[in-house]
PDB file of C-alpha atoms in Angstrom:
ATOM      1  CA  UNK A 253      16.784  16.971 -12.985  1.00  0.00           C
ATOM      2  CA  UNK A 254      14.773  16.121 -16.057  1.00  0.00           C
ATOM      3  CA  UNK A 255      14.038  19.821 -16.385  1.00  0.00           C
ATOM      4  CA  UNK A 256      17.718  20.619 -16.952  1.00  0.00           C
ATOM      5  CA  UNK A 257      18.629  21.410 -20.520  1.00  0.00           C
ATOM      6  CA  UNK A 258      21.264  19.261 -22.188  1.00  0.00           C
ATOM      7  CA  UNK A 259      23.204  20.266 -25.244  1.00  0.00           C
ATOM      8  CA  UNK A 260      24.106  16.725 -26.324  1.00  0.00           C
ATOM      9  CA  UNK A 261      22.307  14.845 -29.105  1.00  0.00           C
ATOM     10  CA  UNK A 262      20.355  12.728 -26.642  1.00  0.00           C
ATOM     11  CA  UNK A 263      19.682  15.729 -24.422  1.00  0.00           C
ATOM     12  CA  UNK A 264      17.843  17.426 -27.277  1.00  0.00           C
ATOM     13  CA  UNK A 265      15.497  14.517 -27.843  1.00  0.00           C
ATOM     14  CA  UNK A 266      11.857  14.836 -26.687  1.00  0.00           C
ATOM     15  CA  UNK A 267      11.272  14.356 -22.966  1.00  0.00           C
ATOM     16  CA  UNK A 268       9.238  11.141 -23.430  1.00  0.00           C
ATOM     17  CA  UNK A 269      11.995   9.538 -25.548  1.00  0.00           C
ATOM     18  CA  UNK A 270      14.696  10.433 -22.996  1.00  0.00           C
ATOM     19  CA  UNK A 271      12.506   9.060 -20.256  1.00  0.00           C
ATOM     20  CA  UNK A 272      12.029   5.730 -22.010  1.00  0.00           C
ATOM     21  CA  UNK A 273      15.734   5.614 -22.830  1.00  0.00           C
ATOM     22  CA  UNK A 274      16.569   6.089 -19.136  1.00  0.00           C
ATOM     23  CA  UNK A 275      14.198   3.297 -18.184  1.00  0.00           C
ATOM     24  CA  UNK A 276      15.838   0.969 -20.708  1.00  0.00           C
ATOM     25  CA  UNK A 277      19.309   1.763 -19.343  1.00  0.00           C
ATOM     26  CA  UNK A 278      18.060   1.184 -15.784  1.00  0.00           C
ATOM     27  CA  UNK A 279      16.510  -2.146 -16.855  1.00  0.00           C
ATOM     28  CA  UNK A 280      19.935  -3.315 -18.040  1.00  0.00           C
ATOM     29  CA  UNK A 281      19.400  -3.300 -21.812  1.00  0.00           C
ATOM     30  CA  UNK A 282      22.664  -3.424 -23.763  1.00  0.00           C
ATOM     31  CA  UNK A 283      24.024  -0.356 -25.533  1.00  0.00           C
ATOM     32  CA  UNK A 284      23.660  -2.024 -28.935  1.00  0.00           C
ATOM     33  CA  UNK A 285      20.002  -2.886 -28.281  1.00  0.00           C
ATOM     34  CA  UNK A 286      19.273   0.648 -27.103  1.00  0.00           C
ATOM     35  CA  UNK A 287      20.960   2.276 -30.097  1.00  0.00           C
ATOM     36  CA  UNK A 288      19.041   0.130 -32.580  1.00  0.00           C
ATOM     37  CA  UNK A 289      15.754   1.020 -30.877  1.00  0.00           C
ATOM     38  CA  UNK A 290      16.624   4.711 -30.463  1.00  0.00           C
ATOM     39  CA  UNK A 291      17.829   5.365 -34.003  1.00  0.00           C
ATOM     40  CA  UNK A 292      14.690   3.814 -35.481  1.00  0.00           C
ATOM     41  CA  UNK A 293      12.361   6.236 -33.712  1.00  0.00           C
ATOM     42  CA  UNK A 294      10.857   8.881 -36.052  1.00  0.00           C
ATOM     43  CA  UNK A 295      11.216  11.525 -33.312  1.00  0.00           C
ATOM     44  CA  UNK A 296      14.948  10.798 -33.086  1.00  0.00           C
ATOM     45  CA  UNK A 297      15.416  10.885 -36.885  1.00  0.00           C
ATOM     46  CA  UNK A 298      13.624  14.235 -36.959  1.00  0.00           C
ATOM     47  CA  UNK A 299      15.872  15.771 -34.294  1.00  0.00           C
ATOM     48  CA  UNK A 300      19.005  14.426 -35.983  1.00  0.00           C
ATOM     49  CA  UNK A 301      17.863  15.977 -39.295  1.00  0.00           C
ATOM     50  CA  UNK A 302      17.262  19.301 -37.554  1.00  0.00           C
ATOM     51  CA  UNK A 303      20.700  19.135 -35.948  1.00  0.00           C
ATOM     52  CA  UNK A 304      22.157  18.127 -39.327  1.00  0.00           C
ATOM     53  CA  UNK A 305      24.031  15.333 -37.655  1.00  0.00           C
ATOM     54  CA  UNK A 306      24.389  11.582 -37.875  1.00  0.00           C
ATOM     55  CA  UNK A 307      22.720   8.964 -35.758  1.00  0.00           C
ATOM     56  CA  UNK A 308      23.131   8.601 -31.993  1.00  0.00           C
ATOM     57  CA  UNK A 309      26.275   6.536 -31.454  1.00  0.00           C
ATOM     58  CA  UNK A 310      27.836   4.524 -28.624  1.00  0.00           C
ATOM     59  CA  UNK A 311      29.915   7.471 -27.390  1.00  0.00           C
ATOM     60  CA  UNK A 312      26.771   9.672 -27.183  1.00  0.00           C
ATOM     61  CA  UNK A 313      25.135   6.977 -25.079  1.00  0.00           C
ATOM     62  CA  UNK A 314      28.171   6.665 -22.803  1.00  0.00           C
ATOM     63  CA  UNK A 315      28.168  10.445 -22.269  1.00  0.00           C
ATOM     64  CA  UNK A 316      24.447  10.356 -21.531  1.00  0.00           C
ATOM     65  CA  UNK A 317      24.904   7.693 -18.838  1.00  0.00           C
ATOM     66  CA  UNK A 318      27.133  10.043 -16.847  1.00  0.00           C
ATOM     67  CA  UNK A 319      25.014  13.160 -17.378  1.00  0.00           C
ATOM     68  CA  UNK A 320      21.295  12.958 -18.119  1.00  0.00           C
ATOM     69  CA  UNK A 321      20.866   9.394 -16.914  1.00  0.00           C
ATOM     70  CA  UNK A 322      22.692  10.098 -13.641  1.00  0.00           C
ATOM     71  CA  UNK A 323      20.418  13.118 -13.069  1.00  0.00           C
ATOM     72  CA  UNK A 324      17.367  11.019 -13.872  1.00  0.00           C
ATOM     73  CA  UNK A 325      18.436   8.387 -11.340  1.00  0.00           C
ATOM     74  CA  UNK A 326      18.723  11.123  -8.701  1.00  0.00           C
ATOM     75  CA  UNK A 327      15.189  12.249  -9.597  1.00  0.00           C
ATOM     76  CA  UNK A 328      13.933   8.704  -9.074  1.00  0.00           C
ATOM     77  CA  UNK A 329      15.586   8.631  -5.638  1.00  0.00           C
ATOM     78  CA  UNK A 330      13.913  11.935  -4.745  1.00  0.00           C
ATOM     79  CA  UNK A 331      10.553  10.541  -5.857  1.00  0.00           C
ATOM     80  CA  UNK A 332      11.061   7.379  -3.793  1.00  0.00           C
ATOM     81  CA  UNK A 333      12.076   9.380  -0.713  1.00  0.00           C
ATOM     82  CA  UNK A 334       9.055  11.677  -0.978  1.00  0.00           C
ATOM     83  CA  UNK A 335       6.763   8.668  -1.532  1.00  0.00           C
ATOM     84  CA  UNK A 336       8.124   7.011   1.631  1.00  0.00           C
ATOM     85  CA  UNK A 337       7.598  10.204   3.615  1.00  0.00           C
ATOM     86  CA  UNK A 338       4.044  10.435   2.261  1.00  0.00           C
ATOM     87  CA  UNK A 339       3.361   6.892   3.480  1.00  0.00           C
ATOM     88  CA  UNK A 340       4.712   7.683   6.955  1.00  0.00           C
ATOM     89  CA  UNK A 341       2.704  10.929   7.031  1.00  0.00           C
ATOM     90  CA  UNK A 342      -0.476   9.139   6.033  1.00  0.00           C
ATOM     91  CA  UNK A 343       0.091   6.506   8.730  1.00  0.00           C
ATOM     92  CA  UNK A 344       0.571   9.221  11.343  1.00  0.00           C
ATOM     93  CA  UNK A 345      -2.459  11.152  10.144  1.00  0.00           C
ATOM     94  CA  UNK A 346      -4.577   7.986  10.210  1.00  0.00           C
ATOM     95  CA  UNK A 347      -3.284   7.147  13.695  1.00  0.00           C
ATOM     96  CA  UNK A 348      -4.741  10.440  14.890  1.00  0.00           C
ATOM     97  CA  UNK A 349      -8.172   9.017  14.068  1.00  0.00           C
ATOM     98  CA  UNK A 350     -10.838   9.942  11.546  1.00  0.00           C
ATOM     99  CA  UNK A 351     -11.582   8.686   8.088  1.00  0.00           C
ATOM    100  CA  UNK A 352      -8.395   7.709   6.224  1.00  0.00           C
ATOM    101  CA  UNK A 353     -10.002   8.543   2.878  1.00  0.00           C
ATOM    102  CA  UNK A 354     -11.396  11.829   4.191  1.00  0.00           C
ATOM    103  CA  UNK A 355     -10.318  15.397   3.442  1.00  0.00           C
ATOM    104  CA  UNK A 356      -9.195  15.980   7.032  1.00  0.00           C
ATOM    105  CA  UNK A 357      -6.726  13.108   6.822  1.00  0.00           C
ATOM    106  CA  UNK A 358      -5.334  14.407   3.496  1.00  0.00           C
ATOM    107  CA  UNK A 359      -4.830  17.864   4.978  1.00  0.00           C
ATOM    108  CA  UNK A 360      -3.206  16.396   8.085  1.00  0.00           C
ATOM    109  CA  UNK A 361      -0.969  14.255   5.832  1.00  0.00           C
ATOM    110  CA  UNK A 362       0.175  17.436   4.043  1.00  0.00           C
ATOM    111  CA  UNK A 363       0.968  19.165   7.355  1.00  0.00           C
ATOM    112  CA  UNK A 364       2.964  16.164   8.573  1.00  0.00           C
ATOM    113  CA  UNK A 365       4.733  15.971   5.173  1.00  0.00           C
ATOM    114  CA  UNK A 366       5.813  19.610   5.577  1.00  0.00           C
ATOM    115  CA  UNK A 367       7.281  18.822   8.977  1.00  0.00           C
ATOM    116  CA  UNK A 368       9.015  15.646   7.807  1.00  0.00           C
ATOM    117  CA  UNK A 369      10.455  17.210   4.673  1.00  0.00           C
ATOM    118  CA  UNK A 370      12.097  19.915   6.731  1.00  0.00           C
ATOM    119  CA  UNK A 371      13.461  17.390   9.261  1.00  0.00           C
ATOM    120  CA  UNK A 372      16.832  15.724   8.776  1.00  0.00           C
ATOM    121  CA  UNK A 373      17.186  12.140   7.579  1.00  0.00           C
ATOM    122  CA  UNK A 374      18.358  10.877  10.983  1.00  0.00           C
ATOM    123  CA  UNK A 375      15.266  12.156  12.783  1.00  0.00           C
ATOM    124  CA  UNK A 376      13.011  10.647  10.138  1.00  0.00           C
ATOM    125  CA  UNK A 377      14.839   7.314  10.453  1.00  0.00           C
ATOM    126  CA  UNK A 378      14.341   7.433  14.250  1.00  0.00           C
ATOM    127  CA  UNK A 379      10.668   8.198  13.774  1.00  0.00           C
ATOM    128  CA  UNK A 380      10.263   5.341  11.289  1.00  0.00           C
ATOM    129  CA  UNK A 381      12.014   2.922  13.653  1.00  0.00           C
ATOM    130  CA  UNK A 382       9.766   4.015  16.521  1.00  0.00           C
ATOM    131  CA  UNK A 383       6.694   3.559  14.341  1.00  0.00           C
ATOM    132  CA  UNK A 384       7.799   0.107  13.226  1.00  0.00           C
ATOM    133  CA  UNK A 385       8.398  -0.916  16.858  1.00  0.00           C
ATOM    134  CA  UNK A 386       5.060   0.498  17.903  1.00  0.00           C
ATOM    135  CA  UNK A 387       3.315  -1.383  15.122  1.00  0.00           C
ATOM    136  CA  UNK A 388       5.194  -4.614  16.006  1.00  0.00           C
ATOM    137  CA  UNK A 389       4.173  -4.360  19.672  1.00  0.00           C
ATOM    138  CA  UNK A 390       0.578  -3.656  18.638  1.00  0.00           C
ATOM    139  CA  UNK A 391       0.622  -6.718  16.387  1.00  0.00           C
ATOM    140  CA  UNK A 392       2.069  -8.881  19.178  1.00  0.00           C
ATOM    141  CA  UNK A 393      -0.602  -7.650  21.610  1.00  0.00           C
ATOM    142  CA  UNK A 394      -3.271  -8.375  19.014  1.00  0.00           C
ATOM    143  CA  UNK A 395      -1.923 -11.923  18.561  1.00  0.00           C
ATOM    144  CA  UNK A 396      -2.050 -12.540  22.324  1.00  0.00           C
ATOM    145  CA  UNK A 397      -5.581 -11.161  22.507  1.00  0.00           C
ATOM    146  CA  UNK A 398      -6.635 -13.400  19.614  1.00  0.00           C
ATOM    147  CA  UNK A 399      -5.093 -16.484  21.237  1.00  0.00           C
ATOM    148  CA  UNK A 400      -6.865 -15.686  24.513  1.00  0.00           C
ATOM    149  CA  UNK A 401     -10.135 -15.229  22.675  1.00  0.00           C
ATOM    150  CA  UNK A 402      -9.626 -18.592  20.935  1.00  0.00           C
ATOM    151  CA  UNK A 403      -8.913 -20.337  24.247  1.00  0.00           C
ATOM    152  CA  UNK A 404     -11.992 -18.791  25.867  1.00  0.00           C
ATOM    153  CA  UNK A 405     -14.109 -19.960  22.927  1.00  0.00           C
ATOM    154  CA  UNK A 406     -12.718 -23.507  23.150  1.00  0.00           C
ATOM    155  CA  UNK A 407     -13.418 -23.571  26.921  1.00  0.00           C
ATOM    156  CA  UNK A 408     -16.948 -22.336  26.347  1.00  0.00           C
ATOM    157  CA  UNK A 409     -17.530 -25.067  23.734  1.00  0.00           C
ATOM    158  CA  UNK A 410     -16.169 -27.691  26.134  1.00  0.00           C
ATOM    159  CA  UNK A 411     -18.531 -26.528  28.864  1.00  0.00           C
ATOM    160  CA  UNK A 412     -21.442 -26.563  26.436  1.00  0.00           C
ATOM    161  CA  UNK A 413     -20.550 -30.125  25.375  1.00  0.00           C
ATOM    162  CA  UNK A 414     -20.354 -31.237  29.013  1.00  0.00           C
ATOM    163  CA  UNK A 415     -23.704 -29.624  29.834  1.00  0.00           C
ATOM    164  CA  UNK A 416     -25.243 -31.363  26.815  1.00  0.00           C
ATOM    165  CA  UNK A 417     -23.713 -34.676  27.855  1.00  0.00           C
ATOM    166  CA  UNK A 418     -25.109 -34.345  31.395  1.00  0.00           C
ATOM    167  CA  UNK A 419     -28.561 -33.418  30.090  1.00  0.00           C
ATOM    168  CA  UNK A 420     -28.580 -36.324  27.587  1.00  0.00           C
ATOM    169  CA  UNK A 421     -27.434 -38.772  30.287  1.00  0.00           C
ATOM    170  CA  UNK A 422     -30.155 -37.600  32.657  1.00  0.00           C
ATOM    171  CA  UNK A 423     -32.802 -38.017  29.925  1.00  0.00           C
ATOM    172  CA  UNK A 424     -31.500 -41.542  29.203  1.00  0.00           C
ATOM    173  CA  UNK A 425     -31.624 -42.386  32.877  1.00  0.00           C
ATOM    174  CA  UNK A 426     -35.273 -41.254  33.120  1.00  0.00           C
ATOM    175  CA  UNK A 427     -36.153 -43.277  30.024  1.00  0.00           C
ATOM    176  CA  UNK A 428     -34.379 -46.496  31.026  1.00  0.00           C
ATOM    177  CA  UNK A 429     -35.423 -46.299  34.679  1.00  0.00           C
ATOM    178  CA  UNK A 430     -38.931 -47.101  33.414  1.00  0.00           C
ATOM    179  CA  UNK A 431     -37.719 -50.228  31.599  1.00  0.00           C
ATOM    180  CA  UNK A 432     -38.236 -53.454  33.543  1.00  0.00           C
ATOM    181  CA  UNK A 433     -35.349 -55.185  31.730  1.00  0.00           C
ATOM    182  CA  UNK A 434     -32.917 -52.385  32.504  1.00  0.00           C
ATOM    183  CA  UNK A 435     -34.069 -52.192  36.103  1.00  0.00           C
ATOM    184  CA  UNK A 436     -33.639 -55.947  36.512  1.00  0.00           C
ATOM    185  CA  UNK A 437     -30.086 -55.829  35.145  1.00  0.00           C
ATOM    186  CA  UNK A 438     -29.156 -52.831  37.276  1.00  0.00           C
ATOM    187  CA  UNK A 439     -30.395 -54.456  40.465  1.00  0.00           C
ATOM    188  CA  UNK A 440     -29.185 -58.037  39.755  1.00  0.00           C
ATOM    189  CA  UNK A 441     -26.910 -58.833  42.706  1.00  0.00           C
ATOM    190  CA  UNK A 442     -25.353 -61.813  40.933  1.00  0.00           C
ATOM    191  CA  UNK A 443     -23.698 -59.585  38.321  1.00  0.00           C
ATOM    192  CA  UNK A 444     -20.494 -57.662  38.887  1.00  0.00           C
ATOM    193  CA  UNK A 445     -20.150 -53.957  37.938  1.00  0.00           C
ATOM    194  CA  UNK A 446     -18.388 -54.644  34.594  1.00  0.00           C
ATOM    195  CA  UNK A 447     -20.921 -57.260  33.569  1.00  0.00           C
ATOM    196  CA  UNK A 448     -23.827 -54.965  34.437  1.00  0.00           C
ATOM    197  CA  UNK A 449     -22.264 -52.149  32.410  1.00  0.00           C
ATOM    198  CA  UNK A 450     -21.777 -54.495  29.454  1.00  0.00           C
ATOM    199  CA  UNK A 451     -25.307 -55.828  29.455  1.00  0.00           C
ATOM    200  CA  UNK A 452     -26.976 -52.456  30.099  1.00  0.00           C
ATOM    201  CA  UNK A 453     -24.869 -50.953  27.330  1.00  0.00           C
ATOM    202  CA  UNK A 454     -26.020 -53.598  24.849  1.00  0.00           C
ATOM    203  CA  UNK A 455     -29.626 -53.124  25.914  1.00  0.00           C
ATOM    204  CA  UNK A 456     -29.561 -49.330  25.677  1.00  0.00           C
ATOM    205  CA  UNK A 457     -27.400 -48.803  22.593  1.00  0.00           C
ATOM    206  CA  UNK A 458     -27.596 -52.095  20.648  1.00  0.00           C
ATOM    207  CA  UNK A 459     -25.026 -52.265  17.786  1.00  0.00           C
ATOM    208  CA  UNK A 460     -23.648 -48.836  18.616  1.00  0.00           C
ATOM    209  CA  UNK A 461     -22.398 -50.280  21.912  1.00  0.00           C
ATOM    210  CA  UNK A 462     -20.152 -52.710  19.993  1.00  0.00           C
ATOM    211  CA  UNK A 463     -18.594 -49.790  18.138  1.00  0.00           C
ATOM    212  CA  UNK A 464     -17.986 -47.894  21.355  1.00  0.00           C
ATOM    213  CA  UNK A 465     -16.343 -50.920  22.987  1.00  0.00           C
ATOM    214  CA  UNK A 466     -12.766 -49.877  22.127  1.00  0.00           C
ATOM    215  CA  UNK A 467     -13.295 -46.381  23.449  1.00  0.00           C
ATOM    216  CA  UNK A 468     -14.467 -47.442  26.858  1.00  0.00           C
TER     217      UNK A 468
ATOM    218  CA  UNK B   5       8.581  21.822 -17.642  1.00  0.00           C
ATOM    219  CA  UNK B   6       5.552  24.040 -17.456  1.00  0.00           C
ATOM    220  CA  UNK B   7       3.588  25.032 -14.385  1.00  0.00           C
ATOM    221  CA  UNK B   8       0.912  22.315 -14.753  1.00  0.00           C
ATOM    222  CA  UNK B   9       3.572  19.609 -15.032  1.00  0.00           C
ATOM    223  CA  UNK B  10       5.301  20.986 -11.955  1.00  0.00           C
ATOM    224  CA  UNK B  11       2.048  21.011  -9.967  1.00  0.00           C
ATOM    225  CA  UNK B  12       1.641  17.331 -10.802  1.00  0.00           C
ATOM    226  CA  UNK B  13       5.311  16.753  -9.944  1.00  0.00           C
ATOM    227  CA  UNK B  14       4.640  18.293  -6.539  1.00  0.00           C
ATOM    228  CA  UNK B  15       1.299  16.641  -5.684  1.00  0.00           C
ATOM    229  CA  UNK B  16       1.737  13.119  -7.123  1.00  0.00           C
ATOM    230  CA  UNK B  17       4.633  11.856  -4.996  1.00  0.00           C
ATOM    231  CA  UNK B  18       2.909  13.318  -1.919  1.00  0.00           C
ATOM    232  CA  UNK B  19      -0.394  11.535  -2.588  1.00  0.00           C
ATOM    233  CA  UNK B  20      -2.809  11.612  -0.691  1.00  0.00           C
ATOM    234  CA  UNK B  21      -1.665  14.885   0.888  1.00  0.00           C
ATOM    235  CA  UNK B  22      -3.860  17.873  -0.001  1.00  0.00           C
ATOM    236  CA  UNK B  23      -2.351  21.376  -0.237  1.00  0.00           C
ATOM    237  CA  UNK B  24      -3.654  24.911  -0.690  1.00  0.00           C
ATOM    238  CA  UNK B  25      -2.555  26.737  -3.874  1.00  0.00           C
ATOM    239  CA  UNK B  26      -0.327  29.102  -1.890  1.00  0.00           C
ATOM    240  CA  UNK B  27       1.694  26.194  -0.450  1.00  0.00           C
ATOM    241  CA  UNK B  28       2.075  24.659  -3.910  1.00  0.00           C
ATOM    242  CA  UNK B  29       3.252  27.986  -5.376  1.00  0.00           C
ATOM    243  CA  UNK B  30       5.734  28.475  -2.550  1.00  0.00           C
ATOM    244  CA  UNK B  31       7.234  24.999  -2.956  1.00  0.00           C
ATOM    245  CA  UNK B  32       7.510  25.291  -6.748  1.00  0.00           C
ATOM    246  CA  UNK B  33       9.266  28.634  -6.363  1.00  0.00           C
ATOM    247  CA  UNK B  34      11.614  27.220  -3.732  1.00  0.00           C
ATOM    248  CA  UNK B  35      12.510  24.316  -6.026  1.00  0.00           C
ATOM    249  CA  UNK B  36      13.527  26.750  -8.810  1.00  0.00           C
ATOM    250  CA  UNK B  37      12.337  24.200 -11.347  1.00  0.00           C
ATOM    251  CA  UNK B  38      10.345  26.845 -13.211  1.00  0.00           C
ATOM    252  CA  UNK B  39      12.442  29.398 -15.080  1.00  0.00           C
ATOM    253  CA  UNK B  40      10.565  32.238 -13.326  1.00  0.00           C
ATOM    254  CA  UNK B  41       8.653  32.794 -10.105  1.00  0.00           C
ATOM    255  CA  UNK B  42       4.980  31.820 -10.210  1.00  0.00           C
ATOM    256  CA  UNK B  43       2.183  33.614  -8.377  1.00  0.00           C
ATOM    257  CA  UNK B  44      -0.585  32.027  -6.316  1.00  0.00           C
ATOM    258  CA  UNK B  45      -3.143  33.240  -8.900  1.00  0.00           C
ATOM    259  CA  UNK B  46      -1.236  31.487 -11.689  1.00  0.00           C
ATOM    260  CA  UNK B  47      -1.127  28.282  -9.662  1.00  0.00           C
ATOM    261  CA  UNK B  48      -4.858  28.549  -8.919  1.00  0.00           C
ATOM    262  CA  UNK B  49      -5.623  28.971 -12.619  1.00  0.00           C
ATOM    263  CA  UNK B  50      -3.415  26.015 -13.513  1.00  0.00           C
ATOM    264  CA  UNK B  51      -5.070  23.926 -10.793  1.00  0.00           C
ATOM    265  CA  UNK B  52      -8.544  24.767 -12.109  1.00  0.00           C
ATOM    266  CA  UNK B  53      -7.407  23.736 -15.579  1.00  0.00           C
ATOM    267  CA  UNK B  54      -5.938  20.457 -14.235  1.00  0.00           C
ATOM    268  CA  UNK B  55      -9.201  19.943 -12.330  1.00  0.00           C
ATOM    269  CA  UNK B  56     -11.156  20.129 -15.607  1.00  0.00           C
ATOM    270  CA  UNK B  57      -8.768  17.502 -17.006  1.00  0.00           C
ATOM    271  CA  UNK B  58      -9.478  15.393 -13.890  1.00  0.00           C
ATOM    272  CA  UNK B  59      -5.803  15.340 -12.966  1.00  0.00           C
ATOM    273  CA  UNK B  60      -6.290  17.010  -9.593  1.00  0.00           C
ATOM    274  CA  UNK B  61      -9.158  16.958  -7.130  1.00  0.00           C
ATOM    275  CA  UNK B  62     -10.423  19.861  -5.034  1.00  0.00           C
ATOM    276  CA  UNK B  63     -11.786  19.711  -1.493  1.00  0.00           C
ATOM    277  CA  UNK B  64     -12.662  22.295   1.096  1.00  0.00           C
ATOM    278  CA  UNK B  65     -10.715  22.612   4.330  1.00  0.00           C
ATOM    279  CA  UNK B  66     -13.567  22.926   6.804  1.00  0.00           C
ATOM    280  CA  UNK B  67     -11.375  24.767   9.303  1.00  0.00           C
ATOM    281  CA  UNK B  68     -11.182  27.892   7.144  1.00  0.00           C
ATOM    282  CA  UNK B  69     -13.393  27.075   4.121  1.00  0.00           C
ATOM    283  CA  UNK B  70     -10.370  27.285   1.802  1.00  0.00           C
ATOM    284  CA  UNK B  71      -9.798  24.931  -1.152  1.00  0.00           C
ATOM    285  CA  UNK B  72      -7.115  22.263  -0.947  1.00  0.00           C
ATOM    286  CA  UNK B  73      -5.870  20.262  -3.918  1.00  0.00           C
ATOM    287  CA  UNK B  74      -4.664  16.694  -4.299  1.00  0.00           C
ATOM    288  CA  UNK B  75      -3.682  14.360  -7.115  1.00  0.00           C
ATOM    289  CA  UNK B  76      -6.232  12.037  -8.766  1.00  0.00           C
ATOM    290  CA  UNK B  77      -5.527   8.603 -10.284  1.00  0.00           C
ATOM    291  CA  UNK B  78      -5.384  10.294 -13.720  1.00  0.00           C
ATOM    292  CA  UNK B  79      -2.839  12.794 -12.474  1.00  0.00           C
ATOM    293  CA  UNK B  80      -0.812  10.068 -10.809  1.00  0.00           C
ATOM    294  CA  UNK B  81      -0.772   8.113 -14.086  1.00  0.00           C
ATOM    295  CA  UNK B  82       0.397  11.222 -15.956  1.00  0.00           C
ATOM    296  CA  UNK B  83       3.184  11.657 -13.402  1.00  0.00           C
ATOM    297  CA  UNK B  84       4.352   8.066 -13.928  1.00  0.00           C
ATOM    298  CA  UNK B  85       4.276   8.419 -17.729  1.00  0.00           C
ATOM    299  CA  UNK B  86       6.345  11.587 -17.640  1.00  0.00           C
ATOM    300  CA  UNK B  87       9.173  10.066 -15.634  1.00  0.00           C
ATOM    301  CA  UNK B  88       8.146  10.817 -12.042  1.00  0.00           C
ATOM    302  CA  UNK B  89       9.837  14.188 -11.981  1.00  0.00           C
ATOM    303  CA  UNK B  90       9.550  15.351  -8.383  1.00  0.00           C
ATOM    304  CA  UNK B  91       9.393  18.824  -6.910  1.00  0.00           C
ATOM    305  CA  UNK B  92      11.533  18.432  -3.830  1.00  0.00           C
TER     306      UNK B  92
END
């Protein structure tokens, strides 16, 4: 623990310096780099003067790695474990309903945390797995529901388009049924069906009919 | 570490959980991270002081009208700066 007292040179340095030193070791800085940085700090020089000793050396750093640094790493693991439990607890509290940011949810999170912290790791792992599965099945169900909603929307749009097409065609029929030219073409017995379609198309849509020719 | 630092070391990793002072005192005593046992009154005083420094927030548990305490962003930042010491 960082609260333990250490009798080594590094162990007697201020808490903040030891903390930064631990972070540098964790980040993979070399021993030489760390020693240069450490021995230049005024706080370190002051402690070394008080201890009437020389600078922090490579052996001191090696000793620290197996004592204070190892303890610090354990502390970080504890912090990570508690943070994970807090996340699970918050998820469970939120799942019970209510406002996630509300006081009730924070109190419920604390109660769940108490229960989880006193449970063994295996039970917590089982609970996490169950939660992950539950969430995955919820997500899958949501995806299906979304796809169904999308299909229903597409069908609705198709029906709307067809209704519009039918209405537009009916309007066109009413309009062109009053045209003598169109009526003559439609009733001309000398023309075949294709020819009538072609000529009526040209009459009704002009140049646009040419463009639509390929799509017929 | 002093009592205020230990309160932060208890509340911060458990964010957003909110605890009454008695629960915080009990957990700090169980952890044996303070070189003596602390009382609920001491923890309440320390919490009020941390509240003035905006490191903890106070809310009322509507079930029994008792205060519950949780970490604030300032408190969380302080916890990170001081090495994330955790009261387990």
